[in-house]
XYZ file of C-alpha atoms in Angstrom:
467
model
C -109.298 -68.375 26.535
C -106.009 -66.986 25.327
C -104.156 -69.312 22.941
C -100.383 -69.095 22.904
C -98.700 -69.713 19.554
C -95.038 -70.219 18.869
C -93.863 -69.327 15.366
C -90.685 -70.926 14.069
C -88.694 -70.163 10.967
C -88.985 -73.012 8.404
C -85.234 -73.513 8.481
C -85.189 -73.866 12.254
C -88.084 -76.351 12.063
C -86.074 -78.528 9.664
C -83.009 -78.347 11.895
C -85.170 -79.204 14.927
C -86.667 -82.224 13.167
C -83.287 -83.504 12.037
C -81.833 -83.039 15.512
C -84.678 -84.841 17.258
C -84.716 -87.610 14.665
C -81.151 -88.568 15.587
C -82.027 -89.090 19.234
C -82.774 -92.356 20.989
C -85.947 -92.012 23.017
C -85.955 -93.882 26.306
C -88.391 -94.082 29.227
C -87.519 -91.810 32.115
C -86.472 -94.306 34.767
C -87.173 -92.104 37.785
C -90.940 -92.493 37.372
C -91.184 -95.981 35.910
C -90.446 -99.284 37.626
C -87.311 -101.016 36.432
C -89.032 -104.382 36.054
C -91.310 -103.159 33.266
C -88.892 -101.011 31.299
C -88.650 -102.034 27.679
C -85.355 -102.015 25.769
C -84.183 -98.697 24.350
C -86.783 -97.544 21.888
C -85.316 -96.343 18.589
C -88.175 -95.208 16.333
C -87.788 -94.899 12.602
C -86.759 -91.426 11.475
C -89.993 -91.117 9.506
C -92.067 -91.803 12.628
C -89.960 -89.410 14.674
C -90.440 -86.639 12.126
C -94.197 -87.163 12.304
C -94.067 -86.939 16.088
C -92.079 -83.704 15.951
C -94.477 -82.154 13.434
C -97.464 -83.224 15.533
C -95.814 -81.712 18.573
C -95.259 -78.417 16.792
C -98.901 -78.416 15.728
C -100.032 -79.108 19.309
C -97.773 -76.373 20.641
C -99.171 -73.935 18.083
C -102.681 -74.577 19.418
C -101.649 -74.146 23.034
C -100.327 -77.355 24.616
C -97.761 -79.779 23.239
C -98.933 -82.526 25.611
C -102.627 -82.431 24.653
C -103.458 -85.735 22.948
C -106.387 -84.312 20.993
C -103.976 -82.382 18.725
C -102.102 -85.530 17.682
C -102.821 -87.796 14.726
C -102.471 -91.149 16.475
C -102.960 -93.100 13.268
C -99.865 -91.427 11.809
C -97.901 -92.078 15.006
C -98.777 -95.758 15.276
C -95.669 -97.610 16.384
C -94.789 -95.398 19.331
C -96.295 -98.104 21.559
C -93.953 -100.762 20.199
C -92.225 -102.852 22.857
C -94.588 -101.968 25.733
C -95.872 -105.451 26.682
C -99.286 -104.511 28.069
C -100.235 -102.780 24.787
C -99.261 -105.678 22.539
C -101.878 -106.073 19.802
C -103.358 -102.595 20.230
C -102.933 -99.669 17.853
C -101.922 -96.270 19.215
C -105.365 -94.981 18.288
C -106.999 -97.696 20.401
C -104.648 -96.900 23.287
C -105.605 -93.228 22.997
C -109.312 -94.037 22.793
C -109.128 -96.217 25.885
C -107.414 -93.483 27.913
C -109.671 -90.660 26.715
C -112.765 -91.832 28.590
C -111.228 -94.421 30.893
C -113.392 -94.346 33.992
C -112.963 -97.715 35.668
C -110.217 -100.259 36.091
C -111.990 -103.081 37.869
C -109.707 -104.145 40.695
C -112.490 -106.312 42.103
C -115.542 -107.996 40.558
C -118.674 -108.998 42.414
C -120.441 -107.759 45.523
C -122.078 -109.418 48.526
C -124.350 -106.496 49.429
C -127.031 -107.513 46.922
C -128.670 -104.078 46.750
C -131.842 -104.358 44.655
C -131.425 -100.859 43.191
C -127.918 -101.560 41.824
C -127.805 -100.305 38.214
C -124.767 -102.512 37.659
C -126.795 -105.570 38.630
C -123.888 -106.738 40.786
C -123.687 -110.446 41.505
C -121.681 -112.308 44.127
C -117.969 -112.728 43.311
C -116.740 -115.832 41.512
C -114.649 -117.924 43.877
C -111.789 -118.689 41.510
C -111.325 -115.352 39.700
C -112.727 -112.099 41.088
C -109.748 -109.744 41.379
C -107.182 -108.158 39.107
C -103.605 -109.387 39.431
C -101.404 -106.670 40.914
C -98.761 -107.169 38.229
C -101.413 -106.601 35.531
C -102.651 -103.425 37.186
C -99.097 -102.156 37.586
C -98.156 -103.017 33.996
C -101.163 -101.014 32.761
C -100.165 -97.949 34.782
C -96.512 -98.276 33.803
C -97.455 -98.734 30.147
C -99.031 -95.274 29.945
C -96.203 -93.748 31.975
C -93.619 -95.141 29.567
C -95.636 -94.010 26.560
C -95.903 -90.497 27.969
C -92.158 -90.321 28.639
C -91.463 -91.674 25.187
C -93.793 -89.389 23.232
C -94.428 -86.338 25.419
C -98.174 -86.956 24.939
C -100.542 -86.935 27.900
C -103.101 -89.582 26.941
C -105.220 -88.605 29.953
C -105.188 -84.908 29.132
C -108.211 -83.166 30.609
C -108.713 -79.419 30.906
C -110.696 -79.800 34.138
C -109.513 -82.855 36.046
C -110.898 -81.379 39.264
C -114.473 -82.069 38.162
C -114.010 -85.718 37.204
C -113.084 -88.882 39.029
C -112.027 -92.449 38.295
C -113.002 -95.657 40.018
C -111.528 -99.043 40.874
C -114.908 -100.809 40.892
C -118.062 -101.085 38.813
C -120.032 -103.848 40.505
C -118.151 -104.107 43.810
C -117.601 -102.385 47.145
C -114.254 -100.596 47.497
C -113.719 -102.065 50.960
C -113.450 -105.512 49.329
C -110.398 -104.559 47.240
C -107.450 -106.689 48.341
C -105.443 -107.365 45.191
C -102.878 -110.166 45.340
C -99.535 -110.179 43.539
C -97.595 -113.211 42.335
C -95.920 -113.450 45.748
C -99.398 -113.560 47.385
C -98.994 -110.137 49.022
C -102.090 -107.946 49.367
C -102.485 -104.460 47.933
C -105.438 -102.401 49.180
C -107.518 -99.610 47.664
C -105.198 -96.892 48.919
C -102.150 -98.187 47.059
C -103.957 -98.861 43.787
C -105.776 -95.539 43.845
C -102.489 -93.694 44.409
C -100.992 -95.383 41.343
C -104.114 -94.598 39.287
C -104.080 -90.966 40.416
C -100.386 -90.443 39.689
C -100.770 -91.916 36.208
C -103.931 -90.098 35.147
C -103.909 -86.963 37.303
C -107.571 -87.666 38.123
C -108.781 -88.349 41.650
C -110.427 -91.587 42.701
C -113.538 -92.290 44.729
C -114.125 -94.572 47.715
C -117.633 -95.826 48.337
C -118.704 -98.514 50.804
C -121.947 -99.843 52.247
C -120.139 -101.116 55.326
C -118.665 -104.505 56.207
C -119.226 -107.463 58.495
C -118.688 -106.039 61.981
C -117.614 -109.470 63.253
C -114.766 -109.711 60.737
C -111.500 -108.546 62.318
C -109.837 -108.697 58.877
C -112.337 -106.284 57.338
C -112.340 -103.999 60.369
C -108.555 -103.737 60.378
C -108.570 -103.092 56.634
C -111.123 -100.307 57.036
C -109.151 -98.711 59.874
C -105.979 -98.845 57.786
C -107.739 -97.091 54.893
C -109.244 -94.435 57.171
C -105.872 -93.830 58.822
C -104.264 -93.316 55.403
C -106.812 -90.679 54.367
C -106.659 -88.905 57.696
C -103.553 -87.186 56.339
C -104.506 -84.197 54.204
C -101.916 -84.871 51.521
C -103.352 -88.361 51.029
C -107.023 -87.420 50.951
C -106.178 -85.105 48.061
C -105.916 -88.304 45.980
C -109.677 -88.878 46.155
C -112.657 -86.800 45.171
C -115.012 -88.285 47.775
C -115.094 -90.848 50.566
C -118.672 -92.111 50.881
C -120.730 -94.421 53.048
C -123.756 -95.644 51.108
C -127.035 -95.970 53.039
C -130.306 -97.126 51.497
C -133.376 -99.332 51.991
C -132.240 -101.561 49.120
C -129.405 -103.445 50.846
C -130.022 -107.203 50.920
C -129.966 -107.321 54.745
C -132.689 -104.712 55.033
C -134.726 -106.227 52.179
C -134.498 -109.629 53.868
C -135.801 -108.133 57.111
C -138.834 -106.753 55.239
C -139.533 -110.118 53.607
C -139.312 -111.946 56.944
C -141.599 -109.422 58.597
C -144.212 -109.905 55.869
C -144.098 -113.650 56.551
C -144.608 -113.121 60.279
C -141.046 -113.795 61.465
C -140.918 -110.582 63.466
C -138.075 -111.551 65.853
C -135.754 -112.730 63.065
C -136.673 -109.704 60.925
C -135.806 -107.346 63.779
C -132.501 -109.120 64.386
C -131.407 -108.760 60.730
C -132.591 -105.143 60.663
C -130.530 -104.322 63.760
C -127.495 -106.016 62.220
C -127.804 -103.740 59.192
C -128.132 -100.671 61.434
C -125.053 -101.743 63.398
C -123.146 -102.342 60.155
C -123.644 -98.749 58.994
C -123.194 -97.291 62.470
C -119.884 -99.139 62.795
C -118.742 -97.788 59.417
C -119.592 -94.250 60.549
C -117.808 -94.712 63.859
C -114.713 -96.094 62.116
C -114.674 -93.040 59.855
C -114.874 -90.419 62.619
C -111.283 -89.277 61.900
C -112.498 -88.288 58.408
C -115.435 -86.182 59.616
C -113.206 -83.090 59.477
C -112.933 -83.346 55.690
C -115.652 -82.066 53.347
C -114.844 -84.998 51.073
C -116.300 -87.413 53.616
C -120.019 -87.889 53.139
C -122.932 -90.292 53.013
C -124.992 -91.216 49.973
C -128.558 -91.899 51.048
C -131.035 -92.999 48.378
C -134.694 -93.999 48.469
C -137.819 -93.996 46.314
C -140.157 -91.042 46.486
C -143.110 -91.442 48.867
C -145.512 -90.576 46.035
C -144.755 -93.846 44.185
C -147.493 -96.337 44.975
C -146.145 -99.561 46.412
C -142.882 -97.984 47.557
C -143.569 -98.551 51.259
C -140.467 -99.883 52.979
C -138.207 -98.549 50.220
C -139.138 -94.875 50.216
C -138.158 -91.607 51.866
C -140.199 -92.298 55.006
C -138.606 -95.714 55.417
C -135.063 -94.436 55.037
C -135.644 -91.623 57.532
C -136.447 -94.270 60.144
C -133.289 -96.152 59.126
C -131.086 -93.057 59.500
C -132.707 -92.201 62.852
C -131.891 -95.694 64.151
C -128.354 -95.459 62.756
C -127.889 -92.173 64.612
C -129.084 -93.696 67.912
C -126.708 -96.623 67.526
C -123.855 -94.304 66.546
C -124.563 -92.057 69.550
C -124.393 -95.096 71.834
C -121.020 -96.129 70.351
C -119.633 -92.617 70.854
C -120.782 -92.453 74.489
C -119.289 -95.870 75.234
C -116.023 -94.759 73.633
C -115.928 -91.596 75.767
C -116.526 -93.634 78.914
C -114.017 -96.311 77.957
C -111.201 -96.563 75.381
C -111.485 -92.982 74.071
C -110.401 -94.226 70.663
C -112.138 -91.413 68.786
C -114.093 -89.453 71.405
C -111.690 -87.857 73.867
C -113.982 -85.393 75.659
C -117.520 -83.993 75.877
C -116.804 -81.216 73.382
C -115.593 -83.747 70.819
C -118.675 -85.878 71.479
C -121.060 -82.995 70.827
C -119.231 -81.918 67.687
C -119.091 -85.472 66.302
C -122.788 -86.089 66.917
C -123.656 -82.769 65.260
C -121.622 -83.673 62.167
C -123.130 -87.170 62.040
C -126.628 -85.707 62.213
C -125.833 -83.447 59.273
C -124.380 -86.343 57.272
C -127.551 -88.383 57.826
C -129.966 -85.659 56.776
C -130.148 -85.493 52.962
C -131.982 -88.219 51.051
C -131.811 -88.471 47.259
C -135.120 -89.747 45.832
C -134.050 -89.590 42.182
C -133.311 -93.297 41.998
C -132.955 -94.913 38.589
C -134.803 -98.194 39.149
C -133.397 -101.625 38.443
C -135.475 -104.522 37.151
C -135.596 -105.849 40.724
C -137.142 -102.639 42.047
C -139.784 -102.606 39.316
C -140.559 -106.252 40.084
C -140.972 -105.458 43.799
C -143.185 -102.448 43.083
C -145.410 -104.407 40.679
C -145.781 -107.204 43.184
C -146.873 -104.755 45.876
C -148.951 -102.695 43.470
C -150.131 -104.644 40.374
C -151.792 -101.475 39.087
C -148.501 -99.599 38.858
C -148.923 -97.515 35.728
C -146.631 -97.618 32.721
C -146.476 -93.832 32.960
C -144.934 -94.044 36.460
C -142.349 -96.556 35.267
C -141.618 -94.431 32.192
C -141.185 -91.363 34.394
C -138.732 -93.245 36.637
C -136.697 -94.350 33.626
C -136.871 -91.034 31.727
C -133.267 -89.946 32.520
C -132.036 -93.048 30.725
C -134.180 -92.857 27.579
C -131.786 -90.563 25.711
C -129.096 -93.187 26.185
C -131.263 -95.687 24.307
C -131.350 -93.324 21.345
C -127.574 -92.822 21.468
C -126.946 -96.555 21.537
C -129.310 -97.261 18.618
C -127.465 -94.602 16.645
C -124.079 -96.171 17.446
C -125.349 -99.645 16.672
C -126.858 -98.584 13.337
C -124.242 -96.143 12.028
C -121.289 -98.045 13.511
C -119.159 -94.991 14.189
C -118.363 -93.576 17.628
C -118.827 -89.924 16.737
C -122.258 -90.642 15.270
C -123.542 -91.650 18.719
C -123.180 -88.019 19.869
C -122.310 -89.424 23.285
C -119.100 -90.179 25.153
C -119.246 -93.643 26.654
C -117.137 -94.461 29.691
C -114.478 -97.143 29.289
C -114.041 -100.072 31.672
C -111.044 -102.382 31.932
C -112.068 -105.747 33.370
C -109.847 -107.819 35.667
C -108.673 -109.909 32.684
C -107.818 -106.859 30.556
C -110.894 -106.923 28.322
C -112.239 -103.470 27.525
C -115.904 -102.464 27.667
C -117.871 -99.252 27.224
C -120.815 -98.200 29.360
C -123.480 -95.524 29.635
C -124.394 -96.807 33.138
C -127.398 -98.528 31.579
C -125.671 -101.146 29.438
C -122.231 -102.673 28.999
C -120.905 -102.759 25.425
C -118.131 -105.270 24.587
C -115.226 -104.055 22.450
C -112.526 -105.890 20.501
C -109.830 -104.312 22.679
C -107.863 -106.593 24.984
C -104.893 -105.595 27.112
C -102.032 -108.057 27.279
C -102.552 -109.044 30.930
C -101.007 -112.144 32.456
C -104.594 -113.165 33.248
C -105.905 -112.332 29.771
C -107.142 -115.889 29.156
C -109.163 -116.160 32.373
C -112.924 -115.670 32.267
C -114.439 -113.161 34.659
C -118.129 -113.029 35.538
C -120.128 -111.440 32.743
C -121.471 -107.995 33.538
C -125.214 -108.186 34.197
C -126.225 -105.624 31.579
C -123.887 -106.756 28.802
C -125.114 -106.234 25.238
C -125.019 -109.594 23.448
C -125.738 -108.568 19.862
C -123.177 -105.827 19.296
C -119.394 -105.441 19.629
C -117.630 -102.107 19.265
C -114.605 -102.600 16.988
C -111.540 -100.571 16.045
C -113.116 -99.805 12.667
C -115.774 -97.755 14.483
C -113.275 -95.338 16.050
């Protein structure tokens, strides 16, 4: 990689510093909402000189906006007056942005999938969603800071290979964030804001919705319609429908069948099939994009006791989904022609659906629930088999023990992903555990208690002294 360097005469550097130091730095109002703008920011000359010198250093190494070339400890104070960052140092703000992966717009999930590594629980009734004003203040806070300092806190050399999410233990279809005026803001709007602030694309993943709910169906159609436009779908990395034999509806059908309630088991099974088929049918306008896909997971057939949850089981599920989907397409062609206008479109759609339902990923990292089910069905399940299933996660145990013992982030030799909860509390995760931190954003809902993450570490807190 070629590194561009700009050499300046010492005298011109001094003149540049003095000139910049006299300036009042203000947010650029064209990109930042008026209601969150802070008063004119007039930094101390000493702080401004440090910023200018840091900028020259960053420019020398190739990019004046790259946050990694800045000494954020020396520049502490640049965040002054931005309400959402009250109580946080600039170094903490930089750390949060560096590996920010999730801003939880919604907490809790009703799907109850037994393989869920997040251990998602049902949403709390009184507090399960971020306040729109808090989400907006967080986005605007970084936008103001970037305008003020010239530093891109989300700088990433290859943003095309990464993505950010609005959920950790929820389904994206359930995102309906309320503002103080009780207006709803869906996934599309929040993801657009997140994308424009960070430059990193989002991801939409759903396991379907209640087909009898007109509210959910209309919401899904609105989201699909938005991403039908090519300029909008560029805001996401993938649009996925998740299919697996671990969904609570399917698991319930297995349990009922084992107890001899065959008719009820079949009814629940068919409802699950119709749920996924309906999601596929709703998403037909997105079939033309490579970003639209399915995520199909199951246990490997070779695992003893995996019957009902393995590759063979999920192939039956996808075959039944295809039959149901084919029926919906034929009925549409014969009737409303909402998505299927002619025979050629029917054939092409069915071909694409068949391709989307083909690949099954059997590299499932098991949850405690899956292990419990397998042991119940096969008491002789060997420790070696369990160890082999968990092997991809073992290195993360070593990293965490190192962090916990040495109490310094770099000593973990691992980059944890950062999560902002709906109340502004910040956590770190390796997708195996959730680590609390002492960072708290100044949200309006900062004092509300959200549901604790299932895999939260209770004997360790990551503090600012460990940065």
